[in-house]
Coordinates of C-alpha atoms in Angstrom, one line a residue:
Chain H
M616 CA -6.3 31.7 -18.7
S617 CA -5.8 31.4 -15.4
L618 CA -4.3 28.1 -14.2
L619 CA -6.3 27.5 -11.1
K620 CA -9.6 29.1 -10.7
T621 CA -12.0 28.6 -8.3
K622 CA -15.7 29.9 -8.3
N623 CA -18.2 30.1 -5.2
L624 CA -15.8 27.1 -3.6
C625 CA -17.6 26.3 0.0
V626 CA -15.3 23.9 2.0
R627 CA -16.1 22.6 5.3
I628 CA -15.0 19.6 7.2
G629 CA -17.3 18.5 10.3
N630 CA -18.3 21.7 12.1
I631 CA -15.4 23.8 10.6
N632 CA -16.3 26.3 8.0
I633 CA -12.8 26.9 5.7
C634 CA -14.2 28.8 3.3
D635 CA -17.4 30.0 1.9
N636 CA -17.6 31.4 -1.9
L637 CA -14.1 31.2 -2.5
E638 CA -13.3 33.0 -5.8
L639 CA -9.7 32.3 -6.8
D640 CA -7.5 33.2 -9.7
M641 CA -4.1 31.5 -9.7
N642 CA -1.5 32.2 -12.5
A643 CA 1.6 30.4 -13.1
G644 CA 4.6 32.0 -11.7
E645 CA 2.6 33.2 -8.4
S646 CA 3.7 31.8 -5.4
W647 CA 0.6 31.7 -3.1
A648 CA 0.9 31.4 0.9
L649 CA -1.7 29.6 2.9
L650 CA -2.1 31.1 6.3
G651 CA -4.5 30.2 9.3
R652 CA -4.4 28.8 12.7
N653 CA -4.1 25.3 13.5
G654 CA -7.5 23.8 12.6
T655 CA -8.6 26.1 10.2
G656 CA -8.7 23.9 7.2
K657 CA -5.5 24.6 5.4
S658 CA -4.6 21.0 4.7
T659 CA -8.2 20.2 4.0
L660 CA -8.2 23.0 1.0
I661 CA -5.2 21.7 0.0
H662 CA -6.7 18.4 -0.4
T663 CA -10.0 19.7 -1.9
L664 CA -7.9 21.8 -4.6
A665 CA -6.1 18.5 -5.6
G666 CA -9.2 16.7 -5.9
L667 CA -8.5 14.8 -2.7
S668 CA -11.7 15.8 -0.7
P669 CA -14.9 16.7 -2.1
A670 CA -15.6 20.5 -1.7
E671 CA -19.1 20.8 -0.5
S672 CA -20.3 23.3 -3.3
G673 CA -18.6 25.2 -5.8
D674 CA -16.2 24.7 -8.8
I675 CA -12.0 24.1 -9.4
F676 CA -10.8 24.7 -12.9
I677 CA -7.2 23.6 -13.9
N678 CA -6.6 25.4 -17.4
G679 CA -10.4 26.1 -17.6
K680 CA -11.7 22.9 -17.5
N681 CA -13.4 21.6 -14.6
L682 CA -11.6 19.5 -12.3
D683 CA -14.2 17.0 -12.1
N684 CA -13.4 16.4 -15.6
Y685 CA -10.2 15.3 -15.2
S686 CA -8.9 11.6 -14.6
R687 CA -6.6 10.9 -11.5
K688 CA -4.3 10.5 -13.1
E689 CA -4.6 13.7 -15.5
I690 CA -4.6 15.6 -12.4
A691 CA -1.0 13.7 -11.1
K692 CA 0.2 15.1 -14.0
K693 CA -0.8 19.0 -13.4
I694 CA -0.9 18.9 -9.7
G695 CA 1.3 17.5 -6.9
V696 CA 0.9 17.7 -3.2
L697 CA 4.0 17.6 -0.6
F698 CA 1.6 16.1 2.2
Q699 CA 2.4 17.3 6.0
T700 CA 2.7 13.9 7.1
Y701 CA 3.7 10.4 5.5
N702 CA 3.0 7.2 7.5
E703 CA 5.5 4.5 5.2
T704 CA 4.4 0.8 6.6
F705 CA 7.0 -0.9 4.2
P706 CA 10.5 -0.6 3.5
S707 CA 11.4 1.3 0.6
T708 CA 14.4 2.9 -0.8
V709 CA 14.9 6.4 -1.1
M710 CA 15.6 5.7 -4.8
E711 CA 12.3 3.7 -5.1
S712 CA 10.4 6.5 -3.0
T713 CA 11.2 9.1 -5.6
L714 CA 10.6 7.6 -8.3
A715 CA 7.2 6.9 -7.6
G716 CA 6.8 10.5 -8.7
R717 CA 7.2 9.2 -12.3
H718 CA 4.3 7.3 -11.8
P719 CA 1.5 9.6 -13.5
H720 CA 3.8 10.0 -16.2
L721 CA 4.3 6.2 -17.5
D722 CA 1.3 4.3 -19.2
W723 CA -0.4 0.8 -17.7
L724 CA 2.2 -1.7 -18.5
Q725 CA 5.5 0.8 -19.1
W726 CA 8.2 0.3 -16.6
E727 CA 10.7 3.1 -15.1
G728 CA 13.4 3.3 -18.0
K729 CA 16.7 5.4 -17.6
Q730 CA 15.2 8.4 -18.8
D731 CA 12.8 8.3 -15.5
I732 CA 16.4 7.1 -13.3
K733 CA 17.9 10.1 -14.4
I734 CA 15.4 12.6 -13.7
A735 CA 14.9 10.8 -10.2
E736 CA 18.8 10.9 -9.7
Q737 CA 18.6 14.7 -10.9
S738 CA 15.8 15.3 -8.1
L739 CA 17.9 13.7 -5.5
H740 CA 20.8 16.0 -6.3
Q741 CA 19.0 18.8 -5.5
M742 CA 18.1 17.4 -2.5
D743 CA 21.6 16.7 -1.0
L744 CA 20.1 12.6 -1.0
L745 CA 21.9 10.9 -4.3
D746 CA 24.3 9.6 -1.8
L747 CA 21.6 8.3 0.3
K748 CA 19.3 6.5 -2.5
D749 CA 19.9 3.2 -1.8
R750 CA 19.2 3.7 2.0
D751 CA 15.7 2.6 3.5
I752 CA 13.7 5.1 4.4
H753 CA 13.2 4.2 7.7
T754 CA 16.6 4.7 8.7
L755 CA 16.2 8.3 7.8
S756 CA 16.2 11.3 10.2
G757 CA 13.1 13.3 9.6
G758 CA 14.7 16.0 8.0
E759 CA 16.2 13.2 5.1
M760 CA 12.8 11.8 5.0
R761 CA 11.3 14.8 4.5
R762 CA 13.5 15.8 1.3
T763 CA 13.0 12.4 0.1
Q764 CA 9.4 13.3 -0.3
I765 CA 10.3 16.3 -1.8
A766 CA 12.0 15.0 -4.1
C767 CA 9.3 13.0 -5.2
L768 CA 7.5 15.9 -6.0
L769 CA 10.3 17.3 -8.0
T770 CA 10.5 14.0 -9.8
Q771 CA 6.7 14.3 -10.2
N772 CA 7.4 17.7 -11.9
P773 CA 3.7 18.8 -11.8
D774 CA 2.3 22.8 -12.5
I775 CA 1.0 23.3 -9.8
A776 CA 2.4 22.3 -6.5
L777 CA 0.7 22.2 -3.5
L778 CA 2.8 22.1 -0.4
D779 CA 1.5 21.4 3.3
E780 CA 4.0 22.8 5.7
P781 CA 7.2 22.1 3.4
S782 CA 9.4 23.2 5.9
N783 CA 8.9 20.6 8.6
H784 CA 11.5 19.0 10.1
L785 CA 14.3 20.9 8.3
D786 CA 16.9 22.4 9.6
M787 CA 17.6 26.4 8.5
H788 CA 20.0 25.3 5.9
H789 CA 17.9 22.9 4.2
Q790 CA 14.6 25.3 5.3
I791 CA 16.1 28.1 3.1
K792 CA 17.6 25.5 0.3
V793 CA 14.2 23.8 -0.3
L794 CA 12.0 26.9 -0.4
K795 CA 14.8 29.0 -2.7
I796 CA 14.4 25.5 -5.0
F797 CA 10.9 25.8 -5.0
R798 CA 11.0 29.4 -5.8
D799 CA 13.9 29.2 -8.6
L800 CA 13.0 25.6 -10.3
L801 CA 9.1 26.4 -10.2
R802 CA 9.3 30.0 -11.7
D803 CA 7.0 28.9 -14.3
K804 CA 4.4 27.0 -12.2
L805 CA 2.3 28.2 -9.5
I806 CA 3.0 27.2 -5.7
I807 CA 0.5 27.0 -3.1
T808 CA 2.1 26.7 0.4
S809 CA 0.6 26.6 3.9
L810 CA 2.9 27.8 6.1
H811 CA 3.0 29.1 10.1
D812 CA 5.9 31.3 9.6
I813 CA 5.0 34.7 8.3
N814 CA 8.6 35.8 7.3
I815 CA 8.7 33.1 4.6
A816 CA 5.7 33.9 3.4
T817 CA 6.9 37.6 3.2
R818 CA 10.2 36.6 1.6
F819 CA 9.6 33.8 -0.5
C820 CA 5.3 34.4 -1.3
T821 CA 3.6 36.6 -4.3
H822 CA 0.4 36.1 -2.9
A823 CA -1.4 34.9 0.0
L824 CA -4.4 33.5 1.3
L825 CA -5.8 34.0 5.0
L826 CA -8.0 31.8 6.4
A827 CA -10.1 33.2 9.6
G828 CA -11.8 29.8 10.4
D829 CA -15.1 31.1 10.0
G830 CA -15.3 30.7 6.1
K831 CA -14.1 34.1 5.9
T832 CA -11.2 34.9 3.6
I833 CA -8.8 37.2 2.6
S834 CA -6.6 36.5 -0.5
G835 CA -4.5 38.9 -2.7
K836 CA -0.8 40.2 -3.3
A837 CA 1.1 39.3 -0.3
N838 CA 2.7 43.1 0.2
E839 CA -0.9 44.3 0.3
I840 CA -2.7 41.9 2.8
L841 CA -0.2 40.7 4.9
T842 CA -0.2 43.9 7.3
E843 CA 0.1 44.1 10.9
N844 CA -3.4 44.8 10.7
N845 CA -4.7 41.6 9.0
L846 CA -2.1 39.2 10.7
Q847 CA -3.3 40.5 14.3
R848 CA -6.3 39.5 13.9
L849 CA -5.6 36.8 12.0
Y850 CA -3.7 35.2 14.8
G851 CA -5.3 36.8 17.9
I852 CA -1.8 38.4 18.7
D853 CA 0.1 41.6 19.0
L854 CA 2.8 42.0 16.1
R855 CA 4.7 44.7 15.0
K856 CA 6.8 45.1 11.8
I857 CA 10.1 45.7 12.1
S858 CA 12.7 47.1 9.4
A859 CA 16.6 46.5 8.7
D860 CA 18.5 46.5 5.7
G861 CA 15.4 47.2 3.7
E862 CA 14.0 44.2 4.6
S863 CA 11.0 43.8 7.1
W864 CA 9.9 41.2 9.4
F865 CA 6.9 40.1 11.6
I866 CA 7.8 39.8 15.1
P867 CA 5.2 38.9 18.1
R868 CA 4.8 41.1 21.1
Y869 CA 4.9 39.1 24.2
N870 CA 3.3 40.7 27.2
Chain K
M1253 CA 21.9 -11.4 -4.0
S1254 CA 20.3 -10.2 -7.1
K1255 CA 16.6 -10.5 -8.0
T1256 CA 17.6 -12.5 -11.0
S1257 CA 19.8 -15.6 -8.7
I1258 CA 16.8 -15.1 -5.9
Y1259 CA 14.3 -16.3 -8.9
F1260 CA 17.0 -18.9 -9.9
L1261 CA 16.8 -20.0 -6.4
L1262 CA 13.1 -20.2 -6.3
V1263 CA 12.6 -22.0 -9.3
L1264 CA 15.3 -24.6 -7.9
T1265 CA 13.5 -24.6 -4.7
C1266 CA 10.3 -25.2 -6.4
L1267 CA 11.5 -28.4 -8.7
A1268 CA 13.3 -30.1 -6.0
S1269 CA 9.9 -29.6 -3.5
F1270 CA 8.2 -32.0 -6.5
L1271 CA 11.0 -34.4 -6.5
L1272 CA 10.7 -35.1 -3.0
A1273 CA 7.2 -35.2 -3.0
A1274 CA 7.2 -37.5 -5.7
G1275 CA 10.0 -39.9 -3.8
M1276 CA 9.2 -39.4 -0.1
G1277 CA 6.3 -41.4 1.6
S1278 CA 5.7 -44.8 3.1
V1279 CA 7.4 -46.4 0.4
S1280 CA 10.5 -44.3 -1.0
I1281 CA 11.1 -43.8 -4.4
S1282 CA 14.6 -43.3 -5.6
F1283 CA 15.0 -40.2 -7.5
R1284 CA 16.7 -42.4 -10.4
E1285 CA 13.8 -44.0 -10.5
I1286 CA 11.7 -40.8 -11.0
L1287 CA 13.8 -39.3 -13.3
S1288 CA 13.9 -42.5 -15.1
G1289 CA 10.3 -41.7 -16.3
L1290 CA 8.4 -44.5 -14.2
S1291 CA 7.5 -45.7 -17.7
T1292 CA 6.4 -49.2 -16.5
P1293 CA 3.3 -49.2 -14.8
G1294 CA 3.0 -50.7 -11.2
L1295 CA 3.1 -49.5 -7.7
P1296 CA 5.8 -46.8 -8.3
H1297 CA 3.8 -45.5 -11.3
T1298 CA 0.2 -45.4 -9.5
L1299 CA 2.2 -43.7 -5.9
V1300 CA 3.8 -41.2 -8.1
Y1301 CA 1.3 -40.1 -10.7
E1302 CA -2.0 -40.2 -9.0
L1303 CA -1.1 -40.0 -5.5
R1304 CA 1.9 -37.8 -4.7
L1305 CA 1.8 -35.5 -8.1
P1306 CA -1.4 -34.8 -7.8
R1307 CA -1.3 -33.9 -4.2
A1308 CA 1.7 -32.1 -4.6
M1309 CA 0.2 -29.9 -7.3
A1310 CA -2.7 -28.9 -5.5
A1311 CA -0.2 -27.8 -2.3
F1312 CA 1.5 -26.0 -4.7
V1313 CA -1.4 -24.2 -5.9
C1314 CA -3.0 -23.8 -2.5
G1315 CA 0.6 -22.7 -1.4
G1316 CA 0.7 -19.8 -4.2
M1317 CA -3.2 -18.8 -3.6
L1318 CA -2.4 -18.1 0.2
A1319 CA 1.0 -16.1 -0.1
L1320 CA -0.3 -14.3 -2.9
A1321 CA -3.5 -13.7 -1.2
G1322 CA -1.1 -12.7 1.6
L1323 CA 0.8 -10.2 -0.2
L1324 CA -2.1 -8.3 -1.5
M1325 CA -3.9 -8.3 1.7
Q1326 CA -1.3 -6.4 3.2
V1327 CA -0.8 -3.8 0.4
L1328 CA -4.5 -3.3 0.5
L1329 CA -4.7 -2.5 4.5
R1330 CA -1.1 -1.1 4.5
N1331 CA -0.3 -3.7 7.3
P1332 CA 2.6 -5.5 7.5
L1333 CA 0.5 -7.9 10.2
A1334 CA -2.1 -8.9 7.8
D1335 CA -2.7 -12.3 6.3
P1336 CA -5.2 -13.8 4.2
Y1337 CA -7.4 -14.7 7.2
I1338 CA -7.4 -11.2 8.8
L1339 CA -10.7 -10.3 7.6
G1340 CA -12.5 -13.1 8.6
V1341 CA -12.8 -15.1 5.4
S1342 CA -11.3 -18.2 7.2
G1343 CA -13.6 -18.3 10.1
G1344 CA -16.7 -18.3 7.8
A1345 CA -15.1 -20.7 5.7
A1346 CA -14.5 -23.1 8.7
T1347 CA -18.0 -22.4 10.1
G1348 CA -19.0 -23.9 7.0
A1349 CA -16.8 -26.7 6.5
L1350 CA -17.1 -27.6 10.6
L1351 CA -21.3 -27.5 10.2
A1352 CA -21.1 -29.9 6.9
I1353 CA -18.5 -32.6 9.2
L1354 CA -20.7 -32.0 12.2
F1355 CA -23.7 -33.4 10.0
G1356 CA -21.4 -35.9 8.4
L1357 CA -21.8 -34.7 5.1
G1358 CA -18.8 -36.0 2.8
S1359 CA -15.8 -34.0 1.4
L1360 CA -17.1 -32.3 -1.4
M1361 CA -20.1 -31.3 0.6
T1362 CA -17.5 -29.8 3.1
Q1363 CA -16.2 -27.9 0.3
T1364 CA -18.9 -26.2 -0.8
A1365 CA -19.9 -25.4 2.7
A1366 CA -16.4 -24.0 3.6
F1367 CA -16.2 -22.0 0.3
A1368 CA -19.9 -20.5 0.7
G1369 CA -19.2 -19.4 4.2
A1370 CA -15.9 -18.1 3.0
L1371 CA -18.1 -16.1 0.3
L1372 CA -20.4 -15.2 3.0
S1373 CA -17.7 -13.6 5.0
I1374 CA -16.5 -11.6 2.2
V1375 CA -19.8 -10.3 1.1
L1376 CA -20.8 -9.3 5.0
V1377 CA -17.0 -7.7 5.1
F1378 CA -17.4 -5.6 2.0
V1379 CA -21.2 -4.4 2.7
L1380 CA -20.5 -3.1 5.9
A1381 CA -17.2 -1.9 5.7
H1382 CA -17.9 -0.4 2.2
G1383 CA -21.6 0.7 3.2
Q1384 CA -19.4 4.3 4.4
T1385 CA -18.1 7.0 2.6
S1386 CA -14.9 6.5 3.6
W1387 CA -13.2 2.8 3.0
T1388 CA -10.7 3.5 5.1
S1389 CA -8.1 0.4 5.5
N1390 CA -8.8 0.9 9.8
R1391 CA -12.5 0.2 8.7
L1392 CA -11.5 -2.4 7.0
L1393 CA -9.5 -4.0 9.2
L1394 CA -11.6 -3.6 12.5
T1395 CA -14.7 -5.0 10.6
G1396 CA -13.0 -8.0 9.5
V1397 CA -11.3 -8.6 12.7
I1398 CA -14.2 -8.2 14.8
L1399 CA -16.4 -10.5 12.2
A1400 CA -13.4 -12.9 12.6
A1401 CA -14.5 -13.2 16.4
G1402 CA -17.8 -13.7 15.7
W1403 CA -17.0 -16.7 13.6
N1404 CA -14.3 -18.0 16.1
A1405 CA -17.1 -18.0 18.6
F1406 CA -19.4 -20.1 16.4
I1407 CA -16.8 -22.5 16.0
S1408 CA -15.9 -22.8 19.5
F1409 CA -19.6 -23.6 19.8
I1410 CA -19.8 -26.1 16.8
L1411 CA -16.5 -27.9 18.6
T1412 CA -18.2 -27.8 21.8
I1413 CA -21.5 -29.5 20.9
S1414 CA -19.8 -32.1 18.4
P1415 CA -19.6 -35.7 19.1
D1416 CA -15.5 -37.1 19.8
Q1417 CA -15.6 -39.2 16.8
Q1418 CA -15.8 -35.9 14.9
I1419 CA -13.5 -33.4 16.6
H1420 CA -10.6 -35.2 15.4
G1421 CA -11.6 -34.5 11.3
M1422 CA -12.9 -31.2 12.4
L1423 CA -9.0 -30.3 14.1
F1424 CA -7.5 -31.3 10.9
W1425 CA -9.2 -29.4 8.8
L1426 CA -8.8 -26.2 11.4
M1427 CA -5.1 -27.1 11.3
G1428 CA -5.1 -27.7 7.6
D1429 CA -5.0 -30.8 5.5
L1430 CA -4.4 -31.9 2.1
S1431 CA -5.0 -35.6 1.8
N1432 CA -8.3 -35.4 0.3
T1433 CA -7.2 -32.0 -1.8
R1434 CA -7.0 -32.3 -5.8
V1435 CA -7.1 -29.2 -8.1
T1436 CA -8.4 -28.8 -11.6
A1437 CA -6.7 -27.1 -14.4
W1438 CA -9.2 -24.0 -13.5
H1439 CA -7.9 -23.5 -9.9
G1440 CA -4.4 -23.0 -11.6
F1441 CA -5.7 -21.1 -14.2
L1442 CA -7.5 -18.6 -11.7
L1443 CA -3.9 -18.7 -9.8
L1444 CA -2.0 -17.6 -13.1
A1445 CA -4.5 -14.9 -13.8
I1446 CA -4.8 -13.1 -10.8
T1447 CA -0.8 -13.5 -10.3
I1448 CA -0.4 -12.1 -13.8
G1449 CA -2.8 -9.2 -13.3
G1450 CA -1.0 -8.0 -10.1
F1451 CA 2.6 -8.2 -12.0
F1452 CA 0.9 -5.9 -14.5
S1453 CA -0.4 -3.4 -11.7
A1454 CA 2.6 -3.7 -9.5
R1455 CA 3.7 -0.2 -10.0
Q1456 CA 0.1 0.9 -8.6
L1457 CA 0.7 -2.1 -5.9
N1458 CA 3.9 -0.3 -5.2
I1459 CA 2.6 3.0 -4.7
L1460 CA -0.3 2.2 -3.0
A1461 CA 1.7 0.6 -0.4
R1462 CA 3.1 3.9 0.4
G1463 CA -0.9 5.2 1.7
E1464 CA -4.0 5.7 -0.2
L1465 CA -4.0 9.6 -0.2
Q1466 CA -0.3 9.6 -1.2
A1467 CA -1.3 7.3 -4.2
S1468 CA -3.9 9.2 -5.1
A1469 CA -2.2 12.5 -5.4
L1470 CA -0.1 10.1 -7.6
G1471 CA -2.9 9.5 -10.1
V1472 CA -3.8 6.1 -8.8
N1473 CA -7.5 5.1 -9.0
T1474 CA -7.1 4.0 -5.1
R1475 CA -11.1 2.9 -5.2
Q1476 CA -11.0 0.6 -8.0
L1477 CA -7.7 -0.3 -7.3
R1478 CA -8.6 -1.5 -3.8
I1479 CA -11.9 -2.9 -4.5
L1480 CA -10.1 -5.0 -7.0
L1481 CA -7.4 -6.0 -4.1
F1482 CA -10.2 -6.9 -1.8
F1483 CA -12.3 -9.2 -4.1
S1484 CA -9.0 -11.2 -6.1
A1485 CA -7.4 -12.3 -2.6
S1486 CA -10.6 -12.8 -0.7
L1487 CA -11.4 -15.1 -3.6
L1488 CA -7.9 -16.8 -3.8
T1489 CA -8.5 -17.3 -0.1
A1490 CA -11.9 -18.8 0.2
I1491 CA -10.6 -21.1 -2.7
A1492 CA -7.6 -22.2 -1.0
I1493 CA -8.8 -22.4 2.4
S1494 CA -11.9 -24.8 1.1
L1495 CA -9.4 -27.2 -0.8
A1496 CA -7.2 -27.5 2.2
G1497 CA -8.3 -26.0 5.5
S1498 CA -7.1 -22.7 7.1
I1499 CA -3.1 -23.8 6.5
G1500 CA -1.4 -20.9 8.9
F1501 CA 1.6 -18.8 8.2
I1502 CA 2.2 -19.3 4.9
G1503 CA 0.4 -16.2 3.8
L1504 CA 1.7 -14.2 6.6
M1505 CA 5.3 -15.3 6.2
V1506 CA 6.1 -15.6 2.4
P1507 CA 5.7 -12.4 1.4
H1508 CA 7.6 -11.1 4.6
M1509 CA 10.2 -13.2 3.7
L1510 CA 10.6 -12.2 0.2
R1511 CA 10.7 -8.3 1.0
L1512 CA 13.2 -8.7 3.3
M1513 CA 15.3 -10.9 0.4
M1514 CA 14.7 -8.9 -2.8
G1515 CA 12.9 -5.3 -1.5
A1516 CA 9.8 -3.6 -2.0
D1517 CA 9.2 -4.2 -5.8
H1518 CA 5.7 -5.9 -6.1
R1519 CA 7.0 -6.8 -10.1
A1520 CA 9.1 -9.0 -8.1
L1521 CA 7.1 -10.1 -5.0
V1522 CA 3.9 -11.0 -6.8
P1523 CA 5.3 -13.8 -9.1
A1524 CA 7.9 -14.7 -6.3
S1525 CA 5.2 -15.2 -3.6
V1526 CA 3.4 -17.8 -5.9
L1527 CA 6.6 -19.5 -6.5
L1528 CA 7.9 -19.8 -2.7
G1529 CA 4.3 -19.9 -1.3
G1530 CA 3.9 -22.9 -3.8
S1531 CA 7.2 -24.6 -3.1
L1532 CA 6.9 -24.3 0.9
L1533 CA 3.6 -25.9 0.8
V1534 CA 4.8 -28.6 -1.1
L1535 CA 7.6 -29.3 1.5
A1536 CA 5.6 -28.9 4.0
D1537 CA 3.1 -31.7 2.9
T1538 CA 5.4 -34.2 2.0
F1539 CA 7.1 -34.1 5.4
S1540 CA 3.6 -34.0 7.3
R1541 CA 2.7 -37.2 5.4
S1542 CA 5.9 -39.0 6.0
V1543 CA 7.7 -37.7 8.9
L1544 CA 5.6 -39.8 10.9
A1545 CA 4.4 -42.1 8.2
P1546 CA 2.0 -43.9 8.1
I1547 CA 0.8 -40.9 10.6
Q1548 CA -0.1 -38.2 8.7
I1549 CA 0.3 -35.0 10.7
P1550 CA -1.8 -31.3 10.3
V1551 CA 0.4 -29.7 7.4
G1552 CA -0.3 -26.5 9.2
I1553 CA 1.9 -27.9 11.9
L1554 CA 5.0 -28.4 9.3
T1555 CA 4.3 -24.7 7.5
A1556 CA 4.8 -23.2 10.8
A1557 CA 8.0 -25.3 12.0
L1558 CA 9.8 -24.8 8.5
G1559 CA 8.6 -21.2 8.2
V1560 CA 9.3 -19.9 11.9
P1561 CA 12.8 -20.5 11.9
T1562 CA 13.3 -19.2 8.2
F1563 CA 11.9 -16.1 8.7
L1564 CA 13.6 -15.7 11.8
Y1565 CA 16.4 -16.1 10.3
L1566 CA 16.1 -13.6 7.4
L1567 CA 14.8 -11.0 10.2
Y1568 CA 17.9 -11.0 12.1
R1569 CA 20.4 -11.4 9.3
N1570 CA 19.1 -8.1 8.3
R1571 CA 19.6 -6.5 11.1
T1572 CA 23.1 -6.5 11.3

């Protein structure tokens, strides 16, 4: 049974037609790149798949069960979201922010215990943040803040991770590190990542979903659909595929 | 300072505020007399048990309600500037109360009119802001602030047309005044119930404070929680304000003072807000009736005089 499946999914926001009758069949172990120009609805589609904003029509199934029949808490155990932006108003420590990821796993009257703190510490360690765990998040740099948000997602440990531009604010070292962690840690999970870097998509993703912006979509295996032709039409620019050392890159031509 | 020692301090402050309230006033009573039980009937006995302690109890309940309402409003609106009055509840209450004073109705009718005005305001804000599909913090905030501005015009109008001899009473009401306030066990029970409810929902509050979308993604039923928050915070405010007028500062300052001292966890913040808000108002009220005795100063002036320096100290202490 597929982990995440959509049937006749239509999503719109304002005048933008994000997808028409989208049929997806996604499985554990797959990593999907979500590509499209600015404003084609990548974030909205991520929110819809997480049940955070309603679809116009169609159905989403998680493990064969309609998403509408899950409670918010059940969804949070299955699906984790890394949002594109966060707007933290009140002070909070890095540890407190990370521990929030345990929320769906705890009962109403239960408090975070030693086990939960251990899980959070492990996530902080993976994000090189253990030394900063008592710092107020408002004193962090943009990249440290992003890693805290990722640590929270790792602590939540969902089956499906929806990542909205995860490498925002990250330096190259942490970009590669974070992408590798997602690839390695979540090997038995399903990852859907909205991206602007095609070369990251070719390197780290097994599948891709291209949003044209007019409701048309292309989805499939990354090596089959990430072609010069498709990408030139998607972004409206001239692109070339360059190969070296057995790897290949897409480079835009400026003229 | 650890959370336990802060709690210890808060309980001490609370006890001290009640002792001061019993001892201070136009007739001062020594602590030895109070502690020896005041078993013999007489003036001190009457003063303490029939006037000062009931008034201190009323101050504690109102202060606790305002501080808790402020804390919950700040989470609901995700805005550190939110206080219990930000959504216009006080404007509705003041309009009701001032109309009652204008028509020469007694203090019980003034209380009732204030409560009715507050409820009207709560329902108006809820219906207007909730009619839309998206019940966003900003829409709620703007609806409340605009309604508050409307109420303010009403209040100014009533003040303009009122005869001079009633203006004094109206100003006292507007600045907050506890001299006629008495609370019943029901008030205390309601405060206790919402405190316990808030304490057990603290993990949800912690997560909602980070953002509505994030909270939904982490499994919080945000719509239900926000409606609960809206109505409990509004109800606490409506009751406190109809009992004691619009006492300022407590609802805004106490939650922030506590956040600066003990962090962001609402498990600690919910009970601590009630304790500190209550004690602060008992202290302020005690000073307001004893500093210039027998003249009574509106308690709102004292909450500001006590609160502003304390708050500024905490704010700048943490900067270094």
